[in-house]
Tab-separated table of C-alpha atoms and ligand atoms in Angstrom:
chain	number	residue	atom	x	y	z
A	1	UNK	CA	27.724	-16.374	-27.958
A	2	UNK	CA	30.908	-14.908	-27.685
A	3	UNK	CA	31.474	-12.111	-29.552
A	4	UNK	CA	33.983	-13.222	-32.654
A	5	UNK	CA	36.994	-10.756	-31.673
A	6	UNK	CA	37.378	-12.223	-28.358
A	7	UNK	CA	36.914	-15.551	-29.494
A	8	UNK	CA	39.863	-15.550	-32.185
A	9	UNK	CA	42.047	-13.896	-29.116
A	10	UNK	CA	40.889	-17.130	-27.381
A	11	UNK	CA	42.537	-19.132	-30.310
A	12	UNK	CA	38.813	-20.803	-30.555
A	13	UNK	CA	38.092	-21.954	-34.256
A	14	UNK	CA	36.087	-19.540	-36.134
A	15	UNK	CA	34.327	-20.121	-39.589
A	16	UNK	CA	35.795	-16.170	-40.851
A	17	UNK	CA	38.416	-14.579	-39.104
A	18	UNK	CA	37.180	-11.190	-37.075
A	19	UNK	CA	38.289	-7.936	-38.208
A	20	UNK	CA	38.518	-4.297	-37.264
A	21	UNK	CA	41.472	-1.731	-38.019
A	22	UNK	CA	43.921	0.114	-35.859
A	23	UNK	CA	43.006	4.055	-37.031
A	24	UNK	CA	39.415	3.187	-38.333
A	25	UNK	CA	37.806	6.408	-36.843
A	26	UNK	CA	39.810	9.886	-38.697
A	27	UNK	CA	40.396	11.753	-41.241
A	28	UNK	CA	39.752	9.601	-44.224
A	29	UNK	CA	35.782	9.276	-43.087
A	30	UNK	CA	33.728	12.426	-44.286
A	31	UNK	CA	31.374	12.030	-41.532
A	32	UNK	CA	34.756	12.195	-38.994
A	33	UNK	CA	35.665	15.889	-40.623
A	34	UNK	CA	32.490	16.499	-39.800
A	35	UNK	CA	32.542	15.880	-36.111
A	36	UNK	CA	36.113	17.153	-36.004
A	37	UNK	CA	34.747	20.322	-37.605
A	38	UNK	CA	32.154	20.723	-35.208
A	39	UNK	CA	34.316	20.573	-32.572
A	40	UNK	CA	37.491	22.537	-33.326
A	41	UNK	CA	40.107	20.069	-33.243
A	42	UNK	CA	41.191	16.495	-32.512
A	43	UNK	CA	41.803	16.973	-28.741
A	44	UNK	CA	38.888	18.753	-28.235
A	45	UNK	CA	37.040	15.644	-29.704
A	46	UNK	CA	38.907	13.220	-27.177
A	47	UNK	CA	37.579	15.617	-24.486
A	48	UNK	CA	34.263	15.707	-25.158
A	49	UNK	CA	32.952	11.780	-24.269
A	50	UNK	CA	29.262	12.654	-26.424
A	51	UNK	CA	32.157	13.549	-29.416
A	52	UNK	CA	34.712	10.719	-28.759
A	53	UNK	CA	31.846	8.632	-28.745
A	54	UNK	CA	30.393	9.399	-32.179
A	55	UNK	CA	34.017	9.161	-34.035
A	56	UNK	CA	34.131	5.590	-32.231
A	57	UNK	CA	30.855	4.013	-33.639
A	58	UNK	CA	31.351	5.925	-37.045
A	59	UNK	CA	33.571	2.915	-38.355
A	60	UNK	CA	31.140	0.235	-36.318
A	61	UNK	CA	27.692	1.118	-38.158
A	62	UNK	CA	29.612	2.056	-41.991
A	63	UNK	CA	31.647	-1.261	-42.180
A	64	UNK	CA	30.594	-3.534	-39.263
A	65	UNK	CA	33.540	-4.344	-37.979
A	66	UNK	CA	34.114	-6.704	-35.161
A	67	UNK	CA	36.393	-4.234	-32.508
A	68	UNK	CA	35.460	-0.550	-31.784
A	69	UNK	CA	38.611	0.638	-30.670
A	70	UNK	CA	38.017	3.713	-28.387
A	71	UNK	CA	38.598	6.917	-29.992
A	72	UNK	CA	41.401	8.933	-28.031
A	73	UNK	CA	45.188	8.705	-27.862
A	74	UNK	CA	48.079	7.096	-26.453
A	75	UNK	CA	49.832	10.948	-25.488
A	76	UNK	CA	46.734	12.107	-23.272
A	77	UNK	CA	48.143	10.584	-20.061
A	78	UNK	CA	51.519	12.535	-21.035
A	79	UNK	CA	49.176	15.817	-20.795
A	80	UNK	CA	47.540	14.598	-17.530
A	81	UNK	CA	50.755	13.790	-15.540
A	82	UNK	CA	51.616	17.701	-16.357
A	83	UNK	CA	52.756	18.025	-20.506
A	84	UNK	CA	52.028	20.483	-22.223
A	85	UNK	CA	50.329	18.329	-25.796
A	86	UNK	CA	48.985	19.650	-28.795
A	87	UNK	CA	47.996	18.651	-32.414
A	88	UNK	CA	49.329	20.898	-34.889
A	89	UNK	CA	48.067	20.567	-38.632
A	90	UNK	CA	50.483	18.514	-40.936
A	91	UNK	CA	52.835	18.370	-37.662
A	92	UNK	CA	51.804	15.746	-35.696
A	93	UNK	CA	51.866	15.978	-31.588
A	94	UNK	CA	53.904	18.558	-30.231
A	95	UNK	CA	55.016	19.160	-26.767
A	96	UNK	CA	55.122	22.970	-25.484
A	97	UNK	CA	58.349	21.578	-23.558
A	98	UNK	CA	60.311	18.361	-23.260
A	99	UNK	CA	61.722	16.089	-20.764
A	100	UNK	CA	65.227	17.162	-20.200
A	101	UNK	CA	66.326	15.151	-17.046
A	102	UNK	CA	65.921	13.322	-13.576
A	103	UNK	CA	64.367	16.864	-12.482
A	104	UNK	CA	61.732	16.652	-15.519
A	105	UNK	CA	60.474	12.975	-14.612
A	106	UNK	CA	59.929	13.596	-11.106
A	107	UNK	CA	58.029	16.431	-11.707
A	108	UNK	CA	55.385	14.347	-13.425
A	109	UNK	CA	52.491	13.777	-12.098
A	110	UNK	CA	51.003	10.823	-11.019
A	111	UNK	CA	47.752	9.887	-12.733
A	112	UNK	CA	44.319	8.593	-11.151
A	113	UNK	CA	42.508	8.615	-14.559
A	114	UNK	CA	38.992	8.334	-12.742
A	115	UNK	CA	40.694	12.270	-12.068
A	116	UNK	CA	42.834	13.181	-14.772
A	117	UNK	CA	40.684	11.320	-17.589
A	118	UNK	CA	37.504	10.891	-16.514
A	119	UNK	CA	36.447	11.153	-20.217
A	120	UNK	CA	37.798	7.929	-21.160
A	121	UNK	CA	35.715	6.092	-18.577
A	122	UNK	CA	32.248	7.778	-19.748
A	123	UNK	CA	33.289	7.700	-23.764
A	124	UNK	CA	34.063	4.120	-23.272
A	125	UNK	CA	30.520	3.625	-21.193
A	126	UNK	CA	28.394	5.874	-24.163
A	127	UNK	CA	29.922	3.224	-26.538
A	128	UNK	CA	29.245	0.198	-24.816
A	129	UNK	CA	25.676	1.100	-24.332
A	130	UNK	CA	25.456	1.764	-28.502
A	131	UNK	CA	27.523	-1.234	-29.502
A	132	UNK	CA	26.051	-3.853	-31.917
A	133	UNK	CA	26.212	-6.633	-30.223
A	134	UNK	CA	28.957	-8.986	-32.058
A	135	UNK	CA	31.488	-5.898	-31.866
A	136	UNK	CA	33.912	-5.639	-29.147
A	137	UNK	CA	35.220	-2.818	-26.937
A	138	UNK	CA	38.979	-2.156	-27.336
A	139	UNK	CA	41.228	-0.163	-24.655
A	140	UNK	CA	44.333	1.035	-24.994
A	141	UNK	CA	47.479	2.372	-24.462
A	142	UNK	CA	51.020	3.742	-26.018
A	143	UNK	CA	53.848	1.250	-24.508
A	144	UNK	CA	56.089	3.098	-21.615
A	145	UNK	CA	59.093	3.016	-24.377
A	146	UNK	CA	57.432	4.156	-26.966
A	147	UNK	CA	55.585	6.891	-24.616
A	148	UNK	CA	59.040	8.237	-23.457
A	149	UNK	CA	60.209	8.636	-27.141
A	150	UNK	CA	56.976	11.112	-27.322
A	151	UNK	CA	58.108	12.498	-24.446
A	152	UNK	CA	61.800	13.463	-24.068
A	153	UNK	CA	62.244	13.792	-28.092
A	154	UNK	CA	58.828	17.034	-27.592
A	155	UNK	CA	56.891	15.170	-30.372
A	156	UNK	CA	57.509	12.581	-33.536
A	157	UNK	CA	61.006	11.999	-33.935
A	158	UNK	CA	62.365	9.251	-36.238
A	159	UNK	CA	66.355	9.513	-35.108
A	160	UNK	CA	65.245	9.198	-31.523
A	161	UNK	CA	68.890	10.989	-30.991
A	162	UNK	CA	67.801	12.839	-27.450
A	163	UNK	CA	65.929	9.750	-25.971
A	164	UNK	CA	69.213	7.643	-26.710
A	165	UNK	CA	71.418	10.074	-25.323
A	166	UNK	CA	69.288	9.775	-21.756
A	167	UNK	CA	69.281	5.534	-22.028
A	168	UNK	CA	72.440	5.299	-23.108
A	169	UNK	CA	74.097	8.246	-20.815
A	170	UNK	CA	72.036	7.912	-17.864
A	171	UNK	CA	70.448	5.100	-17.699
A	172	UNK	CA	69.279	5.784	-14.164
A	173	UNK	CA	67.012	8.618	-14.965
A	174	UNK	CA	65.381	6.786	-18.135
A	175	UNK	CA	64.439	3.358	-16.102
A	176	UNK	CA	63.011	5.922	-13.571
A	177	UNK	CA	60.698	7.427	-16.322
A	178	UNK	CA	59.905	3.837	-17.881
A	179	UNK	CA	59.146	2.900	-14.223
A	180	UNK	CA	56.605	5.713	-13.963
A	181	UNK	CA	54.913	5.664	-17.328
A	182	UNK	CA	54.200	2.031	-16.943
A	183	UNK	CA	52.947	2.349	-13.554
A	184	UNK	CA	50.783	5.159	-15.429
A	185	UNK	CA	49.898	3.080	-18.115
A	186	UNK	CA	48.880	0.345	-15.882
A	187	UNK	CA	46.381	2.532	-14.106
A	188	UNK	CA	45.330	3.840	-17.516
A	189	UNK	CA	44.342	0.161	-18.473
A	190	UNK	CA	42.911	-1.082	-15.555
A	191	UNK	CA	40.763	1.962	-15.485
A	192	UNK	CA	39.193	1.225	-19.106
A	193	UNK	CA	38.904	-2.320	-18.085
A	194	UNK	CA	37.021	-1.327	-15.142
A	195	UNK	CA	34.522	0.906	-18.031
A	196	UNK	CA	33.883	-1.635	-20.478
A	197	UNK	CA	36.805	-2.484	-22.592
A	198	UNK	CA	37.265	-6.356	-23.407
A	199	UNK	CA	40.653	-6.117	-25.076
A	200	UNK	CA	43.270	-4.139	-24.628
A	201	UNK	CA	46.367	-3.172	-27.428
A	202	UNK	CA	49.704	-1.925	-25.789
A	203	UNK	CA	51.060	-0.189	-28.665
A	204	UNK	CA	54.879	-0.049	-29.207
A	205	UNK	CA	55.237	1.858	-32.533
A	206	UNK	CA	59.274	2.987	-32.049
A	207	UNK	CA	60.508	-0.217	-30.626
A	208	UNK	CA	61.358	-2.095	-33.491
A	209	UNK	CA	64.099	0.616	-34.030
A	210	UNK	CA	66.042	-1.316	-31.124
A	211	UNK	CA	68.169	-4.416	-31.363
A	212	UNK	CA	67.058	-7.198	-29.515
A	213	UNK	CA	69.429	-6.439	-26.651
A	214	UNK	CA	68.263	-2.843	-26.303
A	215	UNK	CA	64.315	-4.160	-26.548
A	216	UNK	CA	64.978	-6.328	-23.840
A	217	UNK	CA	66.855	-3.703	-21.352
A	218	UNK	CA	64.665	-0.860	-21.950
A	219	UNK	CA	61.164	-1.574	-23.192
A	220	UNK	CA	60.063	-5.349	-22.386
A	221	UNK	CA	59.879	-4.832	-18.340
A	222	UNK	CA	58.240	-1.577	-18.814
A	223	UNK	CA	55.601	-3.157	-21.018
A	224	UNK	CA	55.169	-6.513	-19.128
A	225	UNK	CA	54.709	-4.136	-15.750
A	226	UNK	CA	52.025	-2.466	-17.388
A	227	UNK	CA	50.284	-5.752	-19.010
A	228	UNK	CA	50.073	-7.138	-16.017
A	229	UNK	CA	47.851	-5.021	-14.637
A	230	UNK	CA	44.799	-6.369	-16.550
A	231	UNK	CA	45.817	-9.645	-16.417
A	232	UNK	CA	43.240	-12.471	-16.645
A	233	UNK	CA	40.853	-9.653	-16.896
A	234	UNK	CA	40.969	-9.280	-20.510
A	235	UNK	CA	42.948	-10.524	-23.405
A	236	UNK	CA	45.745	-8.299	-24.393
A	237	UNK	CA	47.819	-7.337	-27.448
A	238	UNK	CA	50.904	-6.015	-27.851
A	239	UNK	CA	52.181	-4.453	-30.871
A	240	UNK	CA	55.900	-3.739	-32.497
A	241	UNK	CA	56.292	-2.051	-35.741
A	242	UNK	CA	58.647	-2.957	-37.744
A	243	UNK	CA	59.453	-5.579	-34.856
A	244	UNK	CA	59.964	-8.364	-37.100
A	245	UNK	CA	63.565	-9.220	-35.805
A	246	UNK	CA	62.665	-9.549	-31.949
A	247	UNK	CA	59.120	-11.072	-32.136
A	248	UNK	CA	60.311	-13.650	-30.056
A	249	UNK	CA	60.657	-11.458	-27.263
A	250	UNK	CA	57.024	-9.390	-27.659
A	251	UNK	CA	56.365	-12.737	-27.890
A	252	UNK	CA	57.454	-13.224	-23.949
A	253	UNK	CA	55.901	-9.690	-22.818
A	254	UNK	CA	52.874	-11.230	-21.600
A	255	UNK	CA	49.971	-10.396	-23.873
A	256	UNK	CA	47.741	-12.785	-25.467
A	257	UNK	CA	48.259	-11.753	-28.849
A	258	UNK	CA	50.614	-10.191	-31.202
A	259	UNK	CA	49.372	-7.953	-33.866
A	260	UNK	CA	52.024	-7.784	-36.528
A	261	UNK	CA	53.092	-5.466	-38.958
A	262	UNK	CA	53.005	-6.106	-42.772
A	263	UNK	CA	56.377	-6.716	-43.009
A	264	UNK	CA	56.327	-9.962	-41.332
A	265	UNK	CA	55.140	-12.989	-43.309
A	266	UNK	CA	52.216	-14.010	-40.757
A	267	UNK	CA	52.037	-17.995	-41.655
A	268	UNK	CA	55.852	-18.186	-40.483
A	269	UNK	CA	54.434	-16.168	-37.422
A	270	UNK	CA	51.470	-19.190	-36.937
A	271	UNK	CA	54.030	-21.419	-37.455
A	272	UNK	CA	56.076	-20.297	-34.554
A	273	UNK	CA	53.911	-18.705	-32.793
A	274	UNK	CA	50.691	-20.035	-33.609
A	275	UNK	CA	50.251	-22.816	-30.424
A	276	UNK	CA	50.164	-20.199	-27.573
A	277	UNK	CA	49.326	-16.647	-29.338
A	278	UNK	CA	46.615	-15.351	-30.814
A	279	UNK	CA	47.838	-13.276	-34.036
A	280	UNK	CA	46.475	-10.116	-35.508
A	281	UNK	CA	47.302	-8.803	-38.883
A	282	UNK	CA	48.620	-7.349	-41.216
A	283	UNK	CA	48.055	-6.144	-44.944
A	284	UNK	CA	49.690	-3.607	-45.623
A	285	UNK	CA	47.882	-0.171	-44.841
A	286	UNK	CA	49.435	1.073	-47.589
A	287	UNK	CA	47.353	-1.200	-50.280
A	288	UNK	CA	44.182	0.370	-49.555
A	289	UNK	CA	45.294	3.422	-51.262
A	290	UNK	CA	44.781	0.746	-54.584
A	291	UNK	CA	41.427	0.216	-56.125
A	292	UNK	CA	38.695	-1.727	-54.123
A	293	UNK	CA	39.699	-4.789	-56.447
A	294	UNK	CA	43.037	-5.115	-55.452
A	295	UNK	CA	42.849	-4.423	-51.801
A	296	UNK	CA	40.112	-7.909	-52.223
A	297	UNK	CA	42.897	-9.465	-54.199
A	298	UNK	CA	45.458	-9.425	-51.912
A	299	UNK	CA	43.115	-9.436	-48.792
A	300	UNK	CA	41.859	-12.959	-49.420
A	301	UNK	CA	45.452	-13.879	-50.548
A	302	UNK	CA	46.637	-13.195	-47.337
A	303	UNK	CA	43.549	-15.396	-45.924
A	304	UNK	CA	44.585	-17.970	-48.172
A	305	UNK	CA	48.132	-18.303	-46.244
A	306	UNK	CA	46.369	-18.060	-42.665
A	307	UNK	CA	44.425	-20.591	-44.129
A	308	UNK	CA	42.115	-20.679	-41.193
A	309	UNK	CA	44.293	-20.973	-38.722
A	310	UNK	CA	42.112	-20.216	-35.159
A	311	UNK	CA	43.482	-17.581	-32.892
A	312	UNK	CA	43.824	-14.975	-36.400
A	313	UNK	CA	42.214	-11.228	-36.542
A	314	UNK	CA	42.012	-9.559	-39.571
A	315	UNK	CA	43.558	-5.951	-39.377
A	316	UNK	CA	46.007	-4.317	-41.207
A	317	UNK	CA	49.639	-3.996	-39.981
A	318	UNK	CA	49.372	-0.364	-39.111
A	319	UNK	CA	47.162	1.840	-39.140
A	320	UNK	CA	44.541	3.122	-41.795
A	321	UNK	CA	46.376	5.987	-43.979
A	322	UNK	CA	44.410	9.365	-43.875
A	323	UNK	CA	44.426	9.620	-48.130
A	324	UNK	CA	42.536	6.217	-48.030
A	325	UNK	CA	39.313	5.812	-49.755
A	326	UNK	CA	36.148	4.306	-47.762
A	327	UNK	CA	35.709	1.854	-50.376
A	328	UNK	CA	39.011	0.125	-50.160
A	329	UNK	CA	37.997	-0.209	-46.133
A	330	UNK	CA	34.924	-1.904	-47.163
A	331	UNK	CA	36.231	-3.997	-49.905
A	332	UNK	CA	38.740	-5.309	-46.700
A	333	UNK	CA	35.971	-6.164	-44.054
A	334	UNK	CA	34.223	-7.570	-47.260
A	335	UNK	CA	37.036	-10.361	-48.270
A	336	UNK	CA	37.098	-11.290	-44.524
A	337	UNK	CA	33.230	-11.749	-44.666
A	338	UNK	CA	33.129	-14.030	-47.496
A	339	UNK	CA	36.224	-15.859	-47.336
A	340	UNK	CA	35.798	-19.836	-46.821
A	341	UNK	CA	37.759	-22.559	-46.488
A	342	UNK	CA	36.147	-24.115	-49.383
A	343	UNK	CA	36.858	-21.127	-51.658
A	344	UNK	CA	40.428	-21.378	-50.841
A	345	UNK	CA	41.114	-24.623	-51.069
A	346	UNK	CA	39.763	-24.382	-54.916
A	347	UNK	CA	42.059	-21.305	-55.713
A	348	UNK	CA	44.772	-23.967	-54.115
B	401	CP3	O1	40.854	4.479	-34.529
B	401	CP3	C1	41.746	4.253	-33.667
B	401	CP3	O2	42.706	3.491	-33.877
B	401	CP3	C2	41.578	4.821	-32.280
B	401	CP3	C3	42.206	6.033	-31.967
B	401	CP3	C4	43.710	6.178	-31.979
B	401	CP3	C5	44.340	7.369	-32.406
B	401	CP3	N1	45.667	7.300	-32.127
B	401	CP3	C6	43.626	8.492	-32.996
B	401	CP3	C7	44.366	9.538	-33.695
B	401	CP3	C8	44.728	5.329	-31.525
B	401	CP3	C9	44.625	3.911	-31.032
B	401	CP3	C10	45.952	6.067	-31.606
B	401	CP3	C11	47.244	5.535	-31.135
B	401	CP3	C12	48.458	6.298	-31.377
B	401	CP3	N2	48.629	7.660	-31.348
B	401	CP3	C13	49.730	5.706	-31.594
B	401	CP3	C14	50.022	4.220	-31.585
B	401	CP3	C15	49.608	3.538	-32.829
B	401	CP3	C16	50.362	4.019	-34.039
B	401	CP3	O3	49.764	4.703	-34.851
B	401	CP3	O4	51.550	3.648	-34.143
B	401	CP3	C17	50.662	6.744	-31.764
B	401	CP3	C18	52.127	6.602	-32.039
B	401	CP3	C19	49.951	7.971	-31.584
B	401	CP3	C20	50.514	9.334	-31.607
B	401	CP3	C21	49.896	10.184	-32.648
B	401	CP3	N3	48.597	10.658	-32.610
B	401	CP3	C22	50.473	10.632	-33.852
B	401	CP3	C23	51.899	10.316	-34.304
B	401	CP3	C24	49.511	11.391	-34.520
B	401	CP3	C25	49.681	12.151	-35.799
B	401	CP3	C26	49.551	11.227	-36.960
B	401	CP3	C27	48.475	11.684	-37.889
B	401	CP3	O5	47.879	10.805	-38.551
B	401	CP3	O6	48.250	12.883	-38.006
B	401	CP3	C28	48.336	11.367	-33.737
B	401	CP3	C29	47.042	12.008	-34.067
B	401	CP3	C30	45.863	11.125	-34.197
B	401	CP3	N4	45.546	10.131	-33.312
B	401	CP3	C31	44.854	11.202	-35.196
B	401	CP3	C32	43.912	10.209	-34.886
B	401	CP3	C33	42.627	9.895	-35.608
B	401	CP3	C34	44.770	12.230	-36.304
B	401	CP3	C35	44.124	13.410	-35.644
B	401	CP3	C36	43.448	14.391	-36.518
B	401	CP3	O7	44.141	15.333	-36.887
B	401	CP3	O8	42.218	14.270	-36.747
């Protein structure tokens, strides 16, 4: 049988939709402090395969969700082509320095993860060997554009102001770094393809700050160079937040599915979409702060308005909020168990 994730990115009819969540594994789990405790931060976890491991299956055996995404992050192949990355409490990533110019990118170092990160390779293997056997493996990686945001702005940055200054001032020097990080991020993916993953998300968190025009010139190529990679190898999604106004261009990017953000109203998305993608989404995370009854509530209605349609994972439309109760995850994976057609059509 194939396992119910990688059917629905198949588009194949399915009686309930699959479901899993993008952040399932952190800080909201107690038995994730725990680990994260035990090993004295959160790169230290990624590190440490037996570690990265653990935090990976914790969501898997509490809620039984159908993807285990690997736990890790989309700025470790910054730190193995030569950045200087770390996790600061309440801060986010920070980089010790940033990308400045042309001189900066070419000093970065190419990447052969089976080098650089063999610890993604043997996490991903301990996982596959402990997976249930309905649950799918899920790779990933950060999108080149949203990668080089990390990069040049030294950490989170909301304006973007420096990385804008380098497209819009020289655009030479940023298609040179987009060239390289997707040529990285290729490698990256084909390397946990090669280990066990079955899926892959490409995920482009600051693109939907662009206009279309901008999406197009400097993020699109960079993330269809990198897609291809795996391609016909696995199925592959590509994410936008807050993308809403060019999903017809992720749409074009070359992944199998679109996972969409809550802002979108995903039945329009079927609608136009819905014939050639596979579509992933998207309560918002934000709603599982509410009581277990209301994150049901508006779970199933959001079921009610896929209504079915094949080719549909469950997930929320970004990722799971660290002040969020375990219940209100398992009240989520619960509406997509016992949803029906039947059921719906009577609430009709
Ligand atoms: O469960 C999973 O989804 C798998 C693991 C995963 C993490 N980060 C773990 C993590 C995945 C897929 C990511 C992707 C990631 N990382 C993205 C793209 C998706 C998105 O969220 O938009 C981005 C932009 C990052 C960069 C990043 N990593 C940020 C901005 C932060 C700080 C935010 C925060 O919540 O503190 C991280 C840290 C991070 N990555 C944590 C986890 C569980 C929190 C680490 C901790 O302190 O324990």
């Amino acid at each position: 049988m194939t396992k119910p994730l990688l059917a629905a990115l198949a588009r194949e009819p399915l009686a309930t939709p699959p479901v899993w969540l993008m952040r399932q594994a952190g800080r909201y789990l107690p038995e994730y402090q725990r680990v994260r405790a035990q090993a004295g931060g959160f790169l230290a976890m990624c590190h440490d395969p037996a570690l990265a491991a653990e935090v990976t299956l914790q969501p898997v055996r509490r809620f039984g969700v159908d993807g285990a995404v690997l736990f890790s992050d989309i700025l470790l192949p910054l730190a193995a082509m030569g950045m200087d990355l770390s996790f600061e409490e309440g801060k986010g990533p920070v980089f010790g320095s940033r990308l400045k110019d042309a001189a900066d990118v070419d000093a970065l170092k190419p990447v052969k993860p089976a080098e650089a990160m063999p610890y993604v390779g043997r996490a991903l293997e301990l996982v596959a060997a402990e997976l249930p056997s309905h649950t799918a493996l899920l790779g990933f990686a950060g999108a080149p554009f949203t990668l080089a945001c990390y990069a040049v702005e030294g950490g989170h940055a909301r304006d973007q102001h420096r990385l804008r200054t380098l497209m819009y001032r020289e655009p030479e020097t940023y298609h040179r770094l987009a060239t390289k990080l997707a040529d990285m991020v290729a490698e990256h993916l084909a390397f946990q393809v090669d280990h066990g993953a079955e899926a892959v998300v490409l995920f482009d968190t600051w693109a939907g700050e662009l206009t279309r025009e901008d999406y197009l010139r400097f993020c699109a190529p960079y993330s269809q160079r990198a897609l291809e990679s795996v391609a016909g190898r696995v199925p592959r999604m590509a994410f936008v937040r807050s993308g809403g106004h060019m999903l017809d261009d992720v749409a074009d990017v070359g992944a199998e599915a679109l996972a969409l953000d809550w802002r979108v109203d995903i039945r329009d998305a079927f609608d136009r979409f819905g014939d050639r993608l596979a579509l992933q989404g998207n309560l918002d995370p934000a709603v599982l702060l509410g009581p277990p009854e209301e994150v049901t509530r508006r779970t199933v209605a959001l079921l009610d308005r896929v209504d079915g349609r094949p080719g549909h994972v469950l997930a929320l439309g970004h990722g799971v909020m660290r002040w969020t109760q375990p219940e209100a995850v398992e009240a989520f994976v619960q509406a997509a168990r016992s949803w029906t057609p039947a059921a719906a059509a009577a609430r009709a």
